[in-house]
C-alpha atoms as a printed R data frame, in Angstrom:
    type eleno elety resid chain resno       x       y       z
1   ATOM     1    CA   MET     A     1   2.338  -0.965  24.349
2   ATOM     2    CA   SER     A     2   5.564  -1.750  22.546
3   ATOM     3    CA   ALA     A     3   8.029   1.071  21.903
4   ATOM     4    CA   LYS     A     4   8.016   0.007  18.271
5   ATOM     5    CA   PRO     A     5   4.836   0.346  16.224
6   ATOM     6    CA   LYS     A     6   2.962  -2.947  16.234
7   ATOM     7    CA   LEU     A     7   0.930  -3.924  13.202
8   ATOM     8    CA   TYR     A     8  -2.082  -6.234  13.386
9   ATOM     9    CA   TYR     A     9  -3.015  -7.843  10.089
10  ATOM    10    CA   PHE     A    10  -2.606 -10.973   7.999
11  ATOM    11    CA   ALA     A    11   0.768 -12.281   6.840
12  ATOM    12    CA   GLY     A    12   0.243 -10.706   3.449
13  ATOM    13    CA   ARG     A    13  -0.131  -7.409   1.652
14  ATOM    14    CA   GLY     A    14  -3.710  -6.170   1.640
15  ATOM    15    CA   LYS     A    15  -4.341  -2.737   3.099
16  ATOM    16    CA   MET     A    16  -1.452  -3.025   5.556
17  ATOM    17    CA   GLU     A    17   1.256  -3.164   2.908
18  ATOM    18    CA   SER     A    18   1.258   0.584   2.245
19  ATOM    19    CA   ILE     A    19   1.688   1.136   5.991
20  ATOM    20    CA   ARG     A    20   4.681  -1.199   6.003
21  ATOM    21    CA   TRP     A    21   6.127   0.676   3.010
22  ATOM    22    CA   LEU     A    22   5.757   4.079   4.665
23  ATOM    23    CA   LEU     A    23   7.231   3.014   8.007
24  ATOM    24    CA   ALA     A    24  10.134   1.380   6.186
25  ATOM    25    CA   ALA     A    25  10.685   4.500   4.066
26  ATOM    26    CA   ALA     A    26  10.874   6.528   7.271
27  ATOM    27    CA   GLY     A    27  13.433   4.101   8.685
28  ATOM    28    CA   VAL     A    28  11.094   2.985  11.460
29  ATOM    29    CA   GLU     A    29  11.363  -0.569  12.794
30  ATOM    30    CA   PHE     A    30   8.052  -2.243  13.552
31  ATOM    31    CA   GLU     A    31   6.631  -5.458  14.914
32  ATOM    32    CA   GLU     A    32   3.790  -7.506  13.499
33  ATOM    33    CA   GLU     A    33   1.123  -9.800  14.895
34  ATOM    34    CA   PHE     A    34  -0.398 -11.907  12.160
35  ATOM    35    CA   LEU     A    35  -4.040 -12.907  12.269
36  ATOM    36    CA   GLU     A    36  -4.258 -16.620  11.531
37  ATOM    37    CA   THR     A    37  -7.427 -17.703  13.336
38  ATOM    38    CA   ARG     A    38 -10.943 -16.414  13.836
39  ATOM    39    CA   ASP     A    39 -10.350 -16.517  17.608
40  ATOM    40    CA   GLN     A    40  -7.538 -13.952  17.321
41  ATOM    41    CA   TYR     A    41  -9.825 -11.644  15.392
42  ATOM    42    CA   GLU     A    42 -12.685 -12.146  17.846
43  ATOM    43    CA   LYS     A    43 -10.393 -11.246  20.759
44  ATOM    44    CA   LEU     A    44  -9.434  -7.982  19.062
45  ATOM    45    CA   LEU     A    45 -13.103  -7.223  18.486
46  ATOM    46    CA   GLN     A    46 -13.994  -7.993  22.096
47  ATOM    47    CA   SER     A    47 -11.148  -5.823  23.390
48  ATOM    48    CA   GLY     A    48 -12.612  -2.783  21.667
49  ATOM    49    CA   SER     A    49  -9.341  -2.138  19.833
50  ATOM    50    CA   LEU     A    50 -10.956  -2.223  16.396
51  ATOM    51    CA   LEU     A    51 -12.978   0.956  16.338
52  ATOM    52    CA   PHE     A    52 -14.920   0.011  13.218
53  ATOM    53    CA   GLN     A    53 -14.462  -3.756  13.625
54  ATOM    54    CA   GLN     A    54 -11.820  -3.808  10.880
55  ATOM    55    CA   VAL     A    55  -8.100  -4.270  10.401
56  ATOM    56    CA   PRO     A    56  -5.481  -2.910   9.704
57  ATOM    57    CA   MET     A    57  -4.815  -1.766  13.245
58  ATOM    58    CA   VAL     A    58  -1.569  -0.170  14.394
59  ATOM    59    CA   GLU     A    59  -0.417   0.404  17.969
60  ATOM    60    CA   MET     A    60   1.807   3.466  17.933
61  ATOM    61    CA   ASP     A    61   2.610   6.378  20.249
62  ATOM    62    CA   GLY     A    62   0.104   5.199  22.843
63  ATOM    63    CA   MET     A    63  -2.720   4.934  20.313
64  ATOM    64    CA   ARG     A    64  -4.543   2.065  18.667
65  ATOM    65    CA   MET     A    65  -5.144   3.435  15.192
66  ATOM    66    CA   VAL     A    66  -7.488   2.075  12.561
67  ATOM    67    CA   GLN     A    67  -8.521   3.289   9.100
68  ATOM    68    CA   THR     A    68  -5.654   2.958   6.648
69  ATOM    69    CA   ARG     A    69  -5.671   6.540   5.395
70  ATOM    70    CA   ALA     A    70  -5.616   7.963   8.933
71  ATOM    71    CA   ILE     A    71  -2.679   5.717   9.873
72  ATOM    72    CA   LEU     A    72  -0.729   6.685   6.759
73  ATOM    73    CA   SER     A    73  -1.400  10.402   7.262
74  ATOM    74    CA   TYR     A    74  -0.152  10.215  10.834
75  ATOM    75    CA   ILE     A    75   3.048   8.406   9.841
76  ATOM    76    CA   ALA     A    76   3.692  10.799   6.952
77  ATOM    77    CA   ALA     A    77   3.262  13.854   9.174
78  ATOM    78    CA   LYS     A    78   5.309  12.410  12.060
79  ATOM    79    CA   TYR     A    79   8.286  11.564   9.866
80  ATOM    80    CA   ASN     A    80   8.307  14.662   7.632
81  ATOM    81    CA   LEU     A    81   7.011  12.890   4.548
82  ATOM    82    CA   TYR     A    82   3.986  15.163   4.135
83  ATOM    83    CA   GLY     A    83   5.357  18.310   2.477
84  ATOM    84    CA   LYS     A    84   6.494  21.620   3.906
85  ATOM    85    CA   ASP     A    85   3.163  23.479   3.795
86  ATOM    86    CA   LEU     A    86  -0.554  23.074   3.151
87  ATOM    87    CA   LYS     A    87  -0.207  23.425  -0.614
88  ATOM    88    CA   GLU     A    88   2.340  20.634  -0.787
89  ATOM    89    CA   ARG     A    89   0.190  18.518   1.520
90  ATOM    90    CA   ALA     A    90  -2.783  19.023  -0.799
91  ATOM    91    CA   LEU     A    91  -0.714  17.858  -3.775
92  ATOM    92    CA   ILE     A    92   0.516  14.834  -1.851
93  ATOM    93    CA   ASP     A    93  -3.076  13.998  -0.900
94  ATOM    94    CA   MET     A    94  -4.175  14.260  -4.541
95  ATOM    95    CA   TYR     A    95  -1.380  12.066  -5.842
96  ATOM    96    CA   VAL     A    96  -1.816   9.508  -3.060
97  ATOM    97    CA   GLY     A    97  -5.561   9.485  -3.752
98  ATOM    98    CA   GLY     A    98  -4.977   8.776  -7.419
99  ATOM    99    CA   THR     A    99  -2.505   6.032  -6.628
100 ATOM   100    CA   ASP     A   100  -5.001   4.540  -4.164
101 ATOM   101    CA   ASP     A   101  -7.590   4.405  -6.938
102 ATOM   102    CA   LEU     A   102  -5.167   2.426  -9.098
103 ATOM   103    CA   MET     A   103  -4.256   0.121  -6.217
104 ATOM   104    CA   GLY     A   104  -7.955  -0.523  -5.696
105 ATOM   105    CA   PHE     A   105  -8.041  -2.433  -8.966
106 ATOM   106    CA   ILE     A   106  -5.255  -4.686  -7.632
107 ATOM   107    CA   LEU     A   107  -6.277  -5.150  -3.985
108 ATOM   108    CA   MET     A   108  -8.940  -7.802  -4.548
109 ATOM   109    CA   PHE     A   109  -7.135  -9.488  -7.454
110 ATOM   110    CA   PRO     A   110  -6.030 -12.530  -5.380
111 ATOM   111    CA   PHE     A   111  -9.651 -13.266  -4.452
112 ATOM   112    CA   LEU     A   112 -10.906 -13.511  -8.047
113 ATOM   113    CA   SER     A   113 -11.555 -16.646 -10.047
114 ATOM   114    CA   ALA     A   114  -8.970 -17.617 -12.667
115 ATOM   115    CA   GLU     A   115 -11.216 -16.321 -15.444
116 ATOM   116    CA   ASP     A   116 -11.859 -13.020 -13.695
117 ATOM   117    CA   LYS     A   117  -8.156 -12.592 -12.938
118 ATOM   118    CA   GLU     A   118  -7.354 -12.455 -16.640
119 ATOM   119    CA   LYS     A   119 -10.052  -9.848 -17.192
120 ATOM   120    CA   GLN     A   120  -8.868  -7.834 -14.218
121 ATOM   121    CA   ARG     A   121  -5.236  -8.005 -15.309
122 ATOM   122    CA   ALA     A   122  -6.188  -6.305 -18.567
123 ATOM   123    CA   ILE     A   123  -8.197  -3.673 -16.683
124 ATOM   124    CA   ILE     A   124  -5.304  -2.930 -14.320
125 ATOM   125    CA   VAL     A   125  -2.843  -2.409 -17.175
126 ATOM   126    CA   GLN     A   126  -5.302  -0.331 -19.173
127 ATOM   127    CA   LYS     A   127  -6.139   1.949 -16.234
128 ATOM   128    CA   ALA     A   128  -2.470   2.334 -15.290
129 ATOM   129    CA   THR     A   129  -1.286   3.240 -18.779
130 ATOM   130    CA   SER     A   130  -4.196   5.419 -19.858
131 ATOM   131    CA   ARG     A   131  -5.361   7.181 -16.698
132 ATOM   132    CA   TYR     A   132  -2.779   7.150 -13.903
133 ATOM   133    CA   PHE     A   133   0.782   6.793 -15.191
134 ATOM   134    CA   PRO     A   134   0.364   9.613 -17.773
135 ATOM   135    CA   VAL     A   135  -0.456  12.005 -14.909
136 ATOM   136    CA   TYR     A   136   2.712  11.236 -12.989
137 ATOM   137    CA   GLU     A   137   4.799  11.183 -16.158
138 ATOM   138    CA   LYS     A   138   3.629  14.730 -16.924
139 ATOM   139    CA   VAL     A   139   4.177  15.953 -13.356
140 ATOM   140    CA   LEU     A   140   7.771  14.743 -13.339
141 ATOM   141    CA   LYS     A   141   8.457  16.108 -16.814
142 ATOM   142    CA   ASP     A   142   6.912  19.535 -16.141
143 ATOM   143    CA   HIS     A   143   8.547  20.409 -12.846
144 ATOM   144    CA   ARG     A   144  11.887  18.711 -13.567
145 ATOM   145    CA   GLN     A   145  12.512  17.566 -10.015
146 ATOM   146    CA   ASP     A   146  13.463  14.197  -8.615
147 ATOM   147    CA   PHE     A   147  10.267  13.865  -6.583
148 ATOM   148    CA   LEU     A   148   6.558  14.357  -7.194
149 ATOM   149    CA   VAL     A   149   6.070  17.295  -4.819
150 ATOM   150    CA   GLY     A   150   8.530  20.154  -4.333
151 ATOM   151    CA   ASN     A   151  11.976  18.645  -4.341
152 ATOM   152    CA   SER     A   152  11.633  16.477  -1.263
153 ATOM   153    CA   PHE     A   153  10.977  12.797  -0.719
154 ATOM   154    CA   SER     A   154   7.383  12.317   0.418
155 ATOM   155    CA   TRP     A   155   4.578   9.846   1.009
156 ATOM   156    CA   ALA     A   156   3.464  10.420  -2.597
157 ATOM   157    CA   ASP     A   157   6.763   9.029  -3.908
158 ATOM   158    CA   VAL     A   158   6.622   5.967  -1.667
159 ATOM   159    CA   HIS     A   159   3.033   5.221  -2.637
160 ATOM   160    CA   LEU     A   160   3.683   5.615  -6.344
161 ATOM   161    CA   LEU     A   161   6.703   3.304  -6.302
162 ATOM   162    CA   GLU     A   162   4.648   0.671  -4.491
163 ATOM   163    CA   ALA     A   163   1.936   0.956  -7.146
164 ATOM   164    CA   ILE     A   164   4.404   0.808 -10.045
165 ATOM   165    CA   LEU     A   165   5.899  -2.417  -8.721
166 ATOM   166    CA   MET     A   166   2.440  -3.899  -8.206
167 ATOM   167    CA   VAL     A   167   1.439  -3.147 -11.799
168 ATOM   168    CA   GLU     A   168   4.747  -4.491 -13.090
169 ATOM   169    CA   GLU     A   169   3.838  -7.793 -11.441
170 ATOM   170    CA   LYS     A   170   0.893  -7.899 -13.844
171 ATOM   171    CA   LYS     A   171   2.864  -6.700 -16.895
172 ATOM   172    CA   SER     A   172   6.626  -6.459 -16.578
173 ATOM   173    CA   ASP     A   173   7.162  -3.868 -19.342
174 ATOM   174    CA   VAL     A   174   4.291  -1.591 -18.347
175 ATOM   175    CA   LEU     A   175   6.644   1.423 -18.010
176 ATOM   176    CA   SER     A   176   8.066   1.050 -21.528
177 ATOM   177    CA   GLY     A   177   6.269   4.203 -22.708
178 ATOM   178    CA   PHE     A   178   7.007   6.240 -19.571
179 ATOM   179    CA   PRO     A   179  10.686   7.296 -19.423
180 ATOM   180    CA   GLN     A   180  10.152   9.739 -16.555
181 ATOM   181    CA   LEU     A   181   8.570   7.016 -14.450
182 ATOM   182    CA   GLU     A   182  11.345   4.586 -15.355
183 ATOM   183    CA   ALA     A   183  13.891   7.077 -14.033
184 ATOM   184    CA   PHE     A   184  11.702   7.843 -11.006
185 ATOM   185    CA   LYS     A   185  11.481   4.148 -10.151
186 ATOM   186    CA   ALA     A   186  15.266   3.826 -10.260
187 ATOM   187    CA   ARG     A   187  15.809   6.942  -8.103
188 ATOM   188    CA   ILE     A   188  13.304   6.084  -5.404
189 ATOM   189    CA   SER     A   189  14.378   2.440  -5.299
190 ATOM   190    CA   SER     A   190  17.939   3.553  -4.559
191 ATOM   191    CA   ILE     A   191  17.015   5.585  -1.458
192 ATOM   192    CA   PRO     A   192  18.688   3.637   1.376
193 ATOM   193    CA   THR     A   193  15.565   2.910   3.424
194 ATOM   194    CA   ILE     A   194  13.616   1.877   0.329
195 ATOM   195    CA   LYS     A   195  16.498  -0.185  -1.013
196 ATOM   196    CA   LYS     A   196  16.643  -2.048   2.295
197 ATOM   197    CA   PHE     A   197  12.888  -2.734   2.199
198 ATOM   198    CA   LEU     A   198  13.169  -4.118  -1.329
199 ATOM   199    CA   GLU     A   199  15.885  -6.581  -0.351
200 ATOM   200    CA   PRO     A   200  15.109 -10.242   0.431
201 ATOM   201    CA   GLY     A   201  14.363 -10.872   4.087
202 ATOM   202    CA   SER     A   202  12.625  -7.546   4.729
203 ATOM   203    CA   GLN     A   203   9.088  -7.207   6.077
204 ATOM   204    CA   ARG     A   204   7.774  -6.504   2.588
205 ATOM   205    CA   LYS     A   205   5.210  -9.140   1.731
206 ATOM   206    CA   PRO     A   206   5.242 -11.259  -1.443
207 ATOM   207    CA   VAL     A   207   2.531 -11.474  -4.080
208 ATOM   208    CA   PRO     A   208  -0.538 -12.910  -2.300
209 ATOM   209    CA   ASP     A   209  -0.882 -16.670  -2.742
210 ATOM   210    CA   ASP     A   210  -3.663 -19.189  -2.129
211 ATOM   211    CA   LYS     A   211  -2.660 -19.641   1.511
212 ATOM   212    CA   TYR     A   212  -3.075 -15.909   2.178
213 ATOM   213    CA   VAL     A   213  -6.459 -15.883   0.433
214 ATOM   214    CA   GLU     A   214  -7.668 -18.903   2.398
215 ATOM   215    CA   THR     A   215  -6.544 -17.353   5.719
216 ATOM   216    CA   VAL     A   216  -8.308 -14.053   5.036
217 ATOM   217    CA   ARG     A   217 -11.494 -15.835   3.980
218 ATOM   218    CA   ARG     A   218 -11.465 -18.029   7.093
219 ATOM   219    CA   VAL     A   219 -10.687 -15.271   9.610
220 ATOM   220    CA   LEU     A   220 -13.137 -12.755   8.127
221 ATOM   221    CA   ARG     A   221 -15.671 -15.422   7.124
222 ATOM   222    CA   MET     A   222 -15.690 -14.308   3.500
223 ATOM   223    CA   TYR     A   223 -17.950 -16.917   1.993
224 ATOM   224    CA   TYR     A   224 -18.886 -14.950  -1.123
225 ATOM   225    CA   ASP     A   225 -17.084 -14.710  -4.462
226 ATOM   226    CA   VAL     A   226 -15.368 -11.443  -5.318
227 ATOM   227    CA   LYS     A   227 -16.172 -10.121  -8.802
228 ATOM   228    CA   ALA     A   228 -13.881  -8.298 -11.194
229 ATOM   229    CA   ASN     A   229 -14.298  -4.532 -11.607
């Protein structure tokens, strides 16, 4: 196995993007193998590398890891982005879980019909501004620290920034009523490893386009239509 983590996924965001974000935040260089054909996917299946017959899959530290949450937890713990004790870890898990719920409304957006995309866009903004962003706004206001948990940069901060930027792609002024989150976004974006990941030419993936959608459908044989939430 490569000394660098090696990521197996499509050349797009999907469930792998949060893994890219977290590795980048930790300052870890990684390699990627993009799935472009059904044959590539079949070979991974036949090799037994995909424990539950799914990607993302990450080769790291002599392991072939699957299940996104397990991969992220391992990276967070390995690179000291998981709090200083069990209580902080529990808070990080709660905040990451909430952010995951919000991201879930965005994940399948590229696979929707044009009509359903407009409906889903409204749902994403409504959920963000009424359910999720108010929670983080209050957390930051109440404990008066730069980060969500304790006063240390953690997985929760990385995940939230990723989600904020994803929602802003649906509505650019979505943070207009959240001054704490506006300041948080600026702070976290200026952290050197994050700043580097946000620059052009990094391994951060762009907004999914039709080519990405077509590749995923072909490789995974997704012949059904995804419906809006």
